[in-house]
mmCIF file of C-alpha atoms and ligand atoms in Angstrom:
data_model
loop_
_atom_site.group_PDB
_atom_site.id
_atom_site.type_symbol
_atom_site.label_atom_id
_atom_site.label_comp_id
_atom_site.label_asym_id
_atom_site.label_seq_id
_atom_site.Cartn_x
_atom_site.Cartn_y
_atom_site.Cartn_z
ATOM 1 C CA MET A 1 108.766 108.686 105.651
ATOM 2 C CA ARG A 2 106.680 111.804 105.313
ATOM 3 C CA VAL A 3 103.808 110.651 103.126
ATOM 4 C CA LYS A 4 102.454 107.355 101.897
ATOM 5 C CA LEU A 5 100.485 107.074 98.653
ATOM 6 C CA ALA A 6 98.908 104.009 97.073
ATOM 7 C CA VAL A 7 97.813 102.763 93.677
ATOM 8 C CA THR A 8 95.141 100.117 93.920
ATOM 9 C CA GLY A 9 92.148 98.701 92.060
ATOM 10 C CA GLY A 10 89.612 95.950 91.863
ATOM 11 C CA LYS A 11 91.039 93.343 89.538
ATOM 12 C CA GLY A 12 94.261 92.141 87.952
ATOM 13 C CA GLY A 13 95.307 93.679 84.650
ATOM 14 C CA THR A 14 93.424 96.972 85.172
ATOM 15 C CA GLY A 15 96.594 99.015 84.822
ATOM 16 C CA LYS A 16 97.649 99.572 88.449
ATOM 17 C CA SER A 17 101.334 98.941 87.795
ATOM 18 C CA THR A 18 101.261 101.040 84.627
ATOM 19 C CA VAL A 19 99.889 103.949 86.663
ATOM 20 C CA ALA A 20 102.215 103.289 89.635
ATOM 21 C CA THR A 21 105.444 103.131 87.600
ATOM 22 C CA ASN A 22 104.636 106.204 85.506
ATOM 23 C CA LEU A 23 103.663 108.198 88.592
ATOM 24 C CA ALA A 24 106.840 107.002 90.340
ATOM 25 C CA ALA A 25 108.954 108.189 87.404
ATOM 26 C CA LEU A 26 107.312 111.632 87.539
ATOM 27 C CA LEU A 27 107.088 112.108 91.319
ATOM 28 C CA ALA A 28 110.749 111.096 91.664
ATOM 29 C CA ARG A 29 111.707 114.143 89.555
ATOM 30 C CA GLU A 30 110.515 116.354 92.409
ATOM 31 C CA ARG A 31 110.748 114.257 95.578
ATOM 32 C CA ARG A 32 112.831 111.414 97.013
ATOM 33 C CA LEU A 33 110.680 108.398 96.341
ATOM 34 C CA VAL A 34 110.448 104.722 97.195
ATOM 35 C CA LEU A 35 108.108 102.568 95.123
ATOM 36 C CA ALA A 36 106.931 99.363 96.827
ATOM 37 C CA ASP A 37 105.490 96.596 94.673
ATOM 38 C CA LEU A 38 103.258 94.799 97.183
ATOM 39 C CA ASP A 39 101.443 92.680 94.595
ATOM 40 C CA VAL A 40 103.523 89.795 95.952
ATOM 41 C CA GLU A 41 101.733 87.059 94.010
ATOM 42 C CA ALA A 42 102.460 88.697 90.655
ATOM 43 C CA PRO A 43 104.869 91.624 91.058
ATOM 44 C CA ASN A 44 105.659 93.288 87.739
ATOM 45 C CA ASP A 45 106.803 96.856 88.464
ATOM 46 C CA HIS A 46 110.421 95.783 87.863
ATOM 47 C CA ILE A 47 109.451 94.501 84.412
ATOM 48 C CA LEU A 48 107.714 97.774 83.537
ATOM 49 C CA LEU A 49 110.819 99.624 84.718
ATOM 50 C CA GLY A 50 113.268 97.326 82.929
ATOM 51 C CA VAL A 51 115.250 96.406 86.058
ATOM 52 C CA GLY A 52 116.101 93.191 87.876
ATOM 53 C CA LEU A 53 115.361 92.064 91.411
ATOM 54 C CA GLU A 54 118.431 92.678 93.593
ATOM 55 C CA ASN A 55 119.521 92.506 97.247
ATOM 56 C CA GLU A 56 117.390 89.494 98.140
ATOM 57 C CA GLU A 57 116.264 88.967 101.736
ATOM 58 C CA PRO A 58 114.200 85.921 102.753
ATOM 59 C CA VAL A 59 110.844 86.245 104.522
ATOM 60 C CA LYS A 60 110.586 83.545 107.186
ATOM 61 C CA ILE A 61 107.708 82.384 109.340
ATOM 62 C CA MET A 62 107.668 79.947 112.250
ATOM 63 C CA LEU A 63 107.328 76.268 111.379
ATOM 64 C CA PRO A 64 106.647 73.808 114.224
ATOM 65 C CA PHE A 65 108.638 70.592 114.594
ATOM 66 C CA ILE A 66 107.407 67.851 116.867
ATOM 67 C CA ASP A 67 109.660 66.163 119.389
ATOM 68 C CA TYR A 68 108.149 62.696 119.270
ATOM 69 C CA LYS A 69 110.103 61.644 122.376
ATOM 70 C CA LYS A 70 108.062 64.133 124.409
ATOM 71 C CA CYS A 71 104.752 63.962 122.480
ATOM 72 C CA THR A 72 102.008 62.034 124.329
ATOM 73 C CA ARG A 73 99.650 62.059 121.291
ATOM 74 C CA CYS A 74 97.030 64.105 123.120
ATOM 75 C CA GLY A 75 95.847 65.815 119.902
ATOM 76 C CA VAL A 76 95.617 69.312 121.425
ATOM 77 C CA CYS A 77 97.889 70.859 118.752
ATOM 78 C CA ALA A 78 95.576 69.678 115.956
ATOM 79 C CA GLU A 79 92.561 71.062 117.816
ATOM 80 C CA VAL A 80 93.991 74.570 118.118
ATOM 81 C CA CYS A 81 95.383 74.759 114.590
ATOM 82 C CA ASP A 82 92.747 76.608 112.566
ATOM 83 C CA THR A 83 94.452 76.178 109.192
ATOM 84 C CA GLY A 84 94.378 72.370 109.295
ATOM 85 C CA ALA A 85 98.180 72.252 109.176
ATOM 86 C CA ILE A 86 98.401 69.526 111.826
ATOM 87 C CA VAL A 87 96.944 66.186 110.863
ATOM 88 C CA LEU A 88 96.633 63.262 113.256
ATOM 89 C CA THR A 89 97.111 59.653 112.269
ATOM 90 C CA ARG A 90 94.785 56.988 113.661
ATOM 91 C CA ASP A 91 96.913 56.694 116.822
ATOM 92 C CA LYS A 92 96.849 60.507 117.146
ATOM 93 C CA THR A 93 100.450 61.032 116.100
ATOM 94 C CA PRO A 94 100.629 64.649 114.831
ATOM 95 C CA TYR A 95 102.197 65.597 111.490
ATOM 96 C CA VAL A 96 102.725 69.150 110.273
ATOM 97 C CA VAL A 97 101.801 70.090 106.687
ATOM 98 C CA PRO A 98 104.163 73.074 106.113
ATOM 99 C CA ARG A 99 102.242 74.566 103.149
ATOM 100 C CA LEU A 100 99.132 75.025 105.313
ATOM 101 C CA CYS A 101 100.950 76.436 108.353
ATOM 102 C CA SER A 102 100.623 80.200 108.874
ATOM 103 C CA GLY A 103 103.257 80.235 111.634
ATOM 104 C CA CYS A 104 100.759 81.497 114.233
ATOM 105 C CA ARG A 105 102.416 79.511 117.092
ATOM 106 C CA ALA A 106 99.061 78.457 118.617
ATOM 107 C CA CYS A 107 100.207 74.819 118.704
ATOM 108 C CA TYR A 108 103.523 75.801 120.306
ATOM 109 C CA PHE A 109 101.771 77.545 123.198
ATOM 110 C CA ALA A 110 99.013 74.934 123.549
ATOM 111 C CA CYS A 111 101.166 71.792 123.742
ATOM 112 C CA PRO A 112 101.023 70.637 127.382
ATOM 113 C CA GLU A 113 104.257 68.596 126.997
ATOM 114 C CA LYS A 114 106.374 71.354 125.416
ATOM 115 C CA ALA A 115 106.915 68.863 122.601
ATOM 116 C CA ILE A 116 106.811 71.490 119.856
ATOM 117 C CA ILE A 117 110.066 73.064 118.711
ATOM 118 C CA GLU A 118 110.142 76.359 116.836
ATOM 119 C CA GLY A 119 111.644 76.051 113.379
ATOM 120 C CA GLN A 120 111.513 78.397 110.399
ATOM 121 C CA ARG A 121 110.330 78.318 106.828
ATOM 122 C CA VAL A 122 111.034 80.687 103.932
ATOM 123 C CA ILE A 123 107.761 81.742 102.295
ATOM 124 C CA GLY A 124 109.004 84.557 100.115
ATOM 125 C CA TYR A 125 111.591 87.231 99.490
ATOM 126 C CA THR A 126 111.948 90.987 99.410
ATOM 127 C CA TYR A 127 114.220 92.858 97.026
ATOM 128 C CA HIS A 128 115.677 96.346 96.775
ATOM 129 C CA THR A 129 116.660 97.747 93.382
ATOM 130 C CA ASN A 130 117.844 101.208 92.470
ATOM 131 C CA VAL A 131 115.969 102.386 89.374
ATOM 132 C CA ARG A 132 117.799 104.879 87.152
ATOM 133 C CA LEU A 133 115.687 106.376 84.405
ATOM 134 C CA LYS A 134 116.663 109.168 81.989
ATOM 135 C CA THR A 135 114.956 111.888 84.015
ATOM 136 C CA SER A 136 114.738 110.498 87.546
ATOM 137 C CA SER A 137 115.871 107.771 89.894
ATOM 138 C CA PHE A 138 114.265 106.085 92.871
ATOM 139 C CA ASP A 139 114.313 102.931 94.987
ATOM 140 C CA LEU A 140 112.072 99.979 94.185
ATOM 141 C CA VAL A 141 111.208 97.442 96.895
ATOM 142 C CA THR A 142 109.515 94.272 95.697
ATOM 143 C CA GLY A 143 107.831 91.496 97.663
ATOM 144 C CA VAL A 144 107.654 88.048 96.079
ATOM 145 C CA LEU A 145 105.630 85.144 97.476
ATOM 146 C CA ARG A 146 107.328 81.790 96.876
ATOM 147 C CA GLU A 147 105.559 79.616 94.333
ATOM 148 C CA GLY A 148 103.020 77.279 95.926
ATOM 149 C CA GLU A 149 102.812 79.383 99.109
ATOM 150 C CA GLU A 150 99.486 80.710 100.326
ATOM 151 C CA HIS A 151 100.381 82.979 103.223
ATOM 152 C CA THR A 152 100.587 86.352 101.548
ATOM 153 C CA PRO A 153 100.326 88.822 104.493
ATOM 154 C CA PRO A 154 103.809 88.186 106.032
ATOM 155 C CA VAL A 155 105.481 88.882 102.666
ATOM 156 C CA VAL A 156 103.414 92.063 102.132
ATOM 157 C CA LEU A 157 104.325 93.172 105.657
ATOM 158 C CA ALA A 158 108.032 92.434 105.199
ATOM 159 C CA ALA A 159 108.185 94.349 101.897
ATOM 160 C CA ARG A 160 106.200 97.227 103.397
ATOM 161 C CA ARG A 161 108.567 97.365 106.366
ATOM 162 C CA ARG A 162 111.661 97.349 104.145
ATOM 163 C CA ALA A 163 110.216 100.120 101.948
ATOM 164 C CA MET A 164 109.221 102.227 104.966
ATOM 165 C CA LYS A 165 112.728 101.988 106.375
ATOM 166 C CA LEU A 166 114.138 103.379 103.122
ATOM 167 C CA ALA A 167 111.508 106.068 102.549
ATOM 168 C CA ASN A 168 112.061 109.363 104.233
ATOM 169 C CA ASP A 169 110.027 111.506 101.856
ATOM 170 C CA VAL A 170 107.429 109.736 99.689
ATOM 171 C CA LEU A 171 106.436 106.067 99.706
ATOM 172 C CA LEU A 172 104.237 104.918 96.816
ATOM 173 C CA VAL A 173 102.775 101.425 97.139
ATOM 174 C CA ASP A 174 101.359 99.361 94.291
ATOM 175 C CA THR A 175 98.885 96.858 95.737
ATOM 176 C CA SER A 176 97.553 93.604 94.389
ATOM 177 C CA ALA A 177 94.050 93.351 92.975
ATOM 178 C CA GLY A 178 90.958 92.896 95.076
ATOM 179 C CA THR A 179 90.011 93.564 98.642
ATOM 180 C CA ALA A 180 91.723 90.751 100.588
ATOM 181 C CA SER A 181 93.284 91.424 103.988
ATOM 182 C CA HIS A 182 96.761 91.781 102.494
ATOM 183 C CA VAL A 183 95.494 94.625 100.271
ATOM 184 C CA ALA A 184 94.262 96.405 103.408
ATOM 185 C CA ILE A 185 97.725 95.796 104.958
ATOM 186 C CA ALA A 186 99.363 97.360 101.899
ATOM 187 C CA LEU A 187 97.027 100.378 101.985
ATOM 188 C CA GLU A 188 97.265 101.038 105.721
ATOM 189 C CA GLY A 189 98.444 104.533 106.611
ATOM 190 C CA SER A 190 98.087 105.974 103.085
ATOM 191 C CA LYS A 191 97.163 109.632 102.780
ATOM 192 C CA LEU A 192 95.812 109.168 99.288
ATOM 193 C CA ALA A 193 94.993 106.197 97.059
ATOM 194 C CA VAL A 194 94.608 106.201 93.301
ATOM 195 C CA ALA A 195 91.960 103.593 92.445
ATOM 196 C CA VAL A 196 92.400 102.347 88.878
ATOM 197 C CA THR A 197 89.340 100.999 87.097
ATOM 198 C CA GLU A 198 87.954 100.337 83.621
ATOM 199 C CA PRO A 199 84.816 101.648 81.887
ATOM 200 C CA THR A 200 83.028 98.276 82.015
ATOM 201 C CA PRO A 201 80.299 96.816 84.280
ATOM 202 C CA LEU A 202 82.963 94.671 86.001
ATOM 203 C CA GLY A 203 85.168 97.723 86.476
ATOM 204 C CA LEU A 204 82.213 99.534 88.034
ATOM 205 C CA HIS A 205 81.581 96.662 90.445
ATOM 206 C CA ASP A 206 85.260 96.381 91.438
ATOM 207 C CA LEU A 207 85.531 100.142 91.885
ATOM 208 C CA GLU A 208 82.693 100.093 94.387
ATOM 209 C CA MET A 209 84.412 97.310 96.380
ATOM 210 C CA ILE A 210 87.750 99.092 96.604
ATOM 211 C CA LEU A 211 86.193 102.487 97.378
ATOM 212 C CA LYS A 212 84.342 100.850 100.249
ATOM 213 C CA ILE A 213 87.625 99.539 101.707
ATOM 214 C CA LEU A 214 89.303 102.926 101.246
ATOM 215 C CA SER A 215 86.469 104.778 102.952
ATOM 216 C CA GLU A 216 86.537 102.255 105.830
ATOM 217 C CA GLN A 217 90.268 102.910 106.204
ATOM 218 C CA GLY A 218 89.704 106.687 106.031
ATOM 219 C CA ILE A 219 91.909 107.044 102.917
ATOM 220 C CA GLU A 220 91.150 109.763 100.365
ATOM 221 C CA ALA A 221 90.429 108.163 96.977
ATOM 222 C CA TRP A 222 91.090 109.478 93.487
ATOM 223 C CA VAL A 223 89.697 107.420 90.621
ATOM 224 C CA VAL A 224 91.563 106.851 87.344
ATOM 225 C CA VAL A 225 89.564 105.311 84.512
ATOM 226 C CA ASN A 226 91.953 103.320 82.354
ATOM 227 C CA ARG A 227 91.535 101.889 78.838
ATOM 228 C CA TRP A 228 89.044 104.556 77.869
ATOM 229 C CA GLY A 229 88.276 104.043 74.200
ATOM 230 C CA ILE A 230 85.973 103.328 71.344
ATOM 231 C CA GLY A 231 82.794 101.865 72.751
ATOM 232 C CA SER A 232 83.151 103.524 76.171
ATOM 233 C CA SER A 233 79.860 105.300 76.707
ATOM 234 C CA GLY A 234 79.081 108.564 78.405
ATOM 235 C CA ARG A 235 76.524 106.641 80.430
ATOM 236 C CA MET A 236 79.251 104.356 81.823
ATOM 237 C CA MET A 237 81.286 107.417 82.776
ATOM 238 C CA ASP A 238 78.213 108.830 84.559
ATOM 239 C CA ARG A 239 77.826 105.591 86.502
ATOM 240 C CA LEU A 240 81.507 105.521 87.490
ATOM 241 C CA ALA A 241 81.259 109.161 88.576
ATOM 242 C CA GLU A 242 78.127 108.427 90.597
ATOM 243 C CA THR A 243 79.809 105.458 92.342
ATOM 244 C CA ALA A 244 82.829 107.616 93.104
ATOM 245 C CA ARG A 245 80.596 110.373 94.495
ATOM 246 C CA ASN A 246 78.783 107.898 96.749
ATOM 247 C CA TYR A 247 82.096 107.233 98.491
ATOM 248 C CA GLY A 248 83.268 110.848 98.528
ATOM 249 C CA ALA A 249 85.780 110.150 95.750
ATOM 250 C CA VAL A 250 86.420 111.967 92.482
ATOM 251 C CA ILE A 251 87.399 110.888 88.980
ATOM 252 C CA LYS A 252 90.734 112.576 88.371
ATOM 253 C CA ALA A 253 91.865 111.155 85.029
ATOM 254 C CA ARG A 254 90.902 109.134 81.989
ATOM 255 C CA ILE A 255 93.642 107.145 80.253
ATOM 256 C CA PRO A 256 92.868 106.120 76.667
ATOM 257 C CA TYR A 257 93.454 102.610 75.395
ATOM 258 C CA SER A 258 96.800 102.746 73.608
ATOM 259 C CA ARG A 259 99.078 100.199 71.936
ATOM 260 C CA ASP A 260 101.987 102.432 72.955
ATOM 261 C CA ILE A 261 101.361 101.492 76.616
ATOM 262 C CA VAL A 262 101.796 97.821 75.744
ATOM 263 C CA ASP A 263 104.883 98.745 73.728
ATOM 264 C CA SER A 264 106.361 100.600 76.731
ATOM 265 C CA TYR A 265 105.670 97.507 78.875
ATOM 266 C CA VAL A 266 107.533 95.299 76.421
ATOM 267 C CA LYS A 267 110.467 97.757 76.264
ATOM 268 C CA GLY A 268 110.574 98.160 80.063
ATOM 269 C CA VAL A 269 110.447 101.969 79.861
ATOM 270 C CA PRO A 270 107.575 103.988 81.378
ATOM 271 C CA ILE A 271 105.629 105.803 78.650
ATOM 272 C CA VAL A 272 106.372 109.203 80.267
ATOM 273 C CA GLU A 273 110.061 108.527 79.519
ATOM 274 C CA MET A 274 109.626 106.709 76.213
ATOM 275 C CA LEU A 275 107.140 109.127 74.618
ATOM 276 C CA PRO A 276 107.035 112.308 76.721
ATOM 277 C CA ASP A 277 104.672 114.111 74.304
ATOM 278 C CA HIS A 278 102.175 111.235 74.060
ATOM 279 C CA GLU A 279 98.588 112.019 75.111
ATOM 280 C CA VAL A 280 98.863 109.283 77.791
ATOM 281 C CA SER A 281 102.027 110.911 79.187
ATOM 282 C CA LYS A 282 100.143 114.211 79.416
ATOM 283 C CA VAL A 283 97.473 112.532 81.556
ATOM 284 C CA PHE A 284 100.214 111.279 83.902
ATOM 285 C CA TYR A 285 101.858 114.737 84.080
ATOM 286 C CA SER A 286 98.673 116.410 85.226
ATOM 287 C CA LEU A 287 97.898 113.606 87.707
ATOM 288 C CA ALA A 288 101.426 113.789 89.175
ATOM 289 C CA LYS A 289 101.203 117.582 89.356
ATOM 290 C CA GLU A 290 97.922 117.390 91.268
ATOM 291 C CA ILE A 291 99.398 114.804 93.646
ATOM 292 C CA LEU A 292 102.418 117.016 94.323
ATOM 293 C CA GLU A 293 100.104 119.935 95.051
ATOM 294 C CA THR A 294 98.146 117.792 97.516
ATOM 295 C CA ILE A 295 100.858 116.058 99.541
HETATM 296 N N1 LIG B 301 95.483 102.183 78.696
HETATM 297 C C1 LIG B 301 96.000 101.039 78.280
HETATM 298 N N2 LIG B 301 95.977 100.703 76.973
HETATM 299 C C2 LIG B 301 96.501 99.533 76.535
HETATM 300 N N3 LIG B 301 97.084 98.613 77.331
HETATM 301 C C3 LIG B 301 97.148 98.886 78.646
HETATM 302 C C4 LIG B 301 96.614 100.094 79.205
HETATM 303 N N4 LIG B 301 96.830 100.069 80.550
HETATM 304 C C5 LIG B 301 97.478 98.906 80.830
HETATM 305 N N5 LIG B 301 97.666 98.196 79.686
HETATM 306 C C6 LIG B 301 98.338 96.881 79.561
HETATM 307 O O1 LIG B 301 97.609 95.938 80.343
HETATM 308 C C7 LIG B 301 98.495 95.004 80.959
HETATM 309 C C8 LIG B 301 98.259 94.991 82.465
HETATM 310 O O2 LIG B 301 98.633 96.238 83.016
HETATM 311 P P1 LIG B 301 99.248 96.350 84.486
HETATM 312 O O3 LIG B 301 99.550 97.801 84.704
HETATM 313 O O4 LIG B 301 100.344 95.377 84.668
HETATM 314 O O5 LIG B 301 97.960 95.914 85.348
HETATM 315 P P2 LIG B 301 97.804 95.534 86.888
HETATM 316 O O6 LIG B 301 98.994 96.078 87.624
HETATM 317 O O7 LIG B 301 96.522 96.196 87.295
HETATM 318 O O8 LIG B 301 97.707 94.039 86.945
HETATM 319 C C9 LIG B 301 99.909 95.429 80.566
HETATM 320 O O9 LIG B 301 100.312 94.665 79.463
HETATM 321 C C10 LIG B 301 99.748 96.884 80.156
HETATM 322 O O10 LIG B 301 100.717 97.273 79.235
HETATM 323 S S1 LIG B 302 99.904 68.940 121.742
HETATM 324 FE FE1 LIG B 302 102.023 68.288 122.072
HETATM 325 S S2 LIG B 302 101.855 66.373 123.133
HETATM 326 FE FE2 LIG B 302 99.847 66.764 122.292
HETATM 327 S S3 LIG B 302 99.859 65.725 120.285
HETATM 328 FE FE3 LIG B 302 100.523 67.802 119.919
HETATM 329 S S4 LIG B 302 102.752 67.717 120.036
HETATM 330 FE FE4 LIG B 302 102.001 65.847 120.978
HETATM 331 S S1 LIG B 303 101.938 77.403 113.888
HETATM 332 FE FE1 LIG B 303 99.701 77.800 113.781
HETATM 333 S S2 LIG B 303 99.173 77.255 111.687
HETATM 334 FE FE2 LIG B 303 101.199 76.352 112.064
HETATM 335 S S3 LIG B 303 100.768 74.268 112.728
HETATM 336 FE FE3 LIG B 303 100.900 75.536 114.587
HETATM 337 S S4 LIG B 303 98.785 76.175 115.029
HETATM 338 FE FE4 LIG B 303 98.824 75.413 112.920
HETATM 339 MG MG1 LIG B 304 100.471 95.002 88.894
#
């Protein structure tokens, strides 16, 4: 992999995947590209690209099993477990609650009787799909957290690893919303991140949060203001620009609100392919061009 890029943003539904899939379609015309959908709780890049999830691989973490013949009911395992995944009955018999277990192995190492056996549990999957559009093709790697699971980082890591193995030119990651640790994991090592926001007070707040994370990680940030439209004030734009400036970032593009973007989502075709002359497509062309000139 020669360069890693990211598309990120403060909250769900801001337009991260719309930006990521359209940029992927354009960048892949010039470079060999792998797109990684690391929004493992709600991955939707494959829907925007009209493809399925293929080549499934499970993501497993350690799950402890207790050998009750050896267990002396000392309670040490429950003491060291900081996720509350080991509960003790009144007579101190330990039981593991799989959903709460992060697979950290602390109990395994702490048990003085070696009564804990290492098992495994599937918490999610990664997928690899080849995306063939009219004007470009690229690989899509998707991470999916199993329903009801809470331990996101191992799935993000597994999908990131699979995408990195495939990428020998450009890796573009699409992160989940917010600033949780798994977003930082997804962003790690990026040369440039496109932070997608909206011209609203909430968008302004979320932008500040994500720019803070990016500056802490030493990642150059470009801001894209999405859903620009009637009612968006010049004053809001000034405030977004000021926030960006405070973190050494710049506003690179403004995407108007457009029903055609929703239509392209429903059809599973990026707008740059569906309507190449659309004003939104033109915004993506110039953004992709600037990225190619930078990397
Ligand atoms: N500029 C826009 N105008 C109208 N709808 C948009 C725009 N940008 C995104 N959308 C729509 O908003 C929804 C969420 O977008 P998505 O890119 O999936 O967000 P995220 O990845 O940030 O959760 C989708 O239905 C998408 O089509
Ligand atoms: S630490 Fe080992 S011996 Fe002690 S309660 Fe847990 S499983 Fe049993
Ligand atoms: S592996 Fe870690 S999280 Fe799971 S039960 Fe043991 S100590 Fe708790
Ligand atoms: Mg998304």
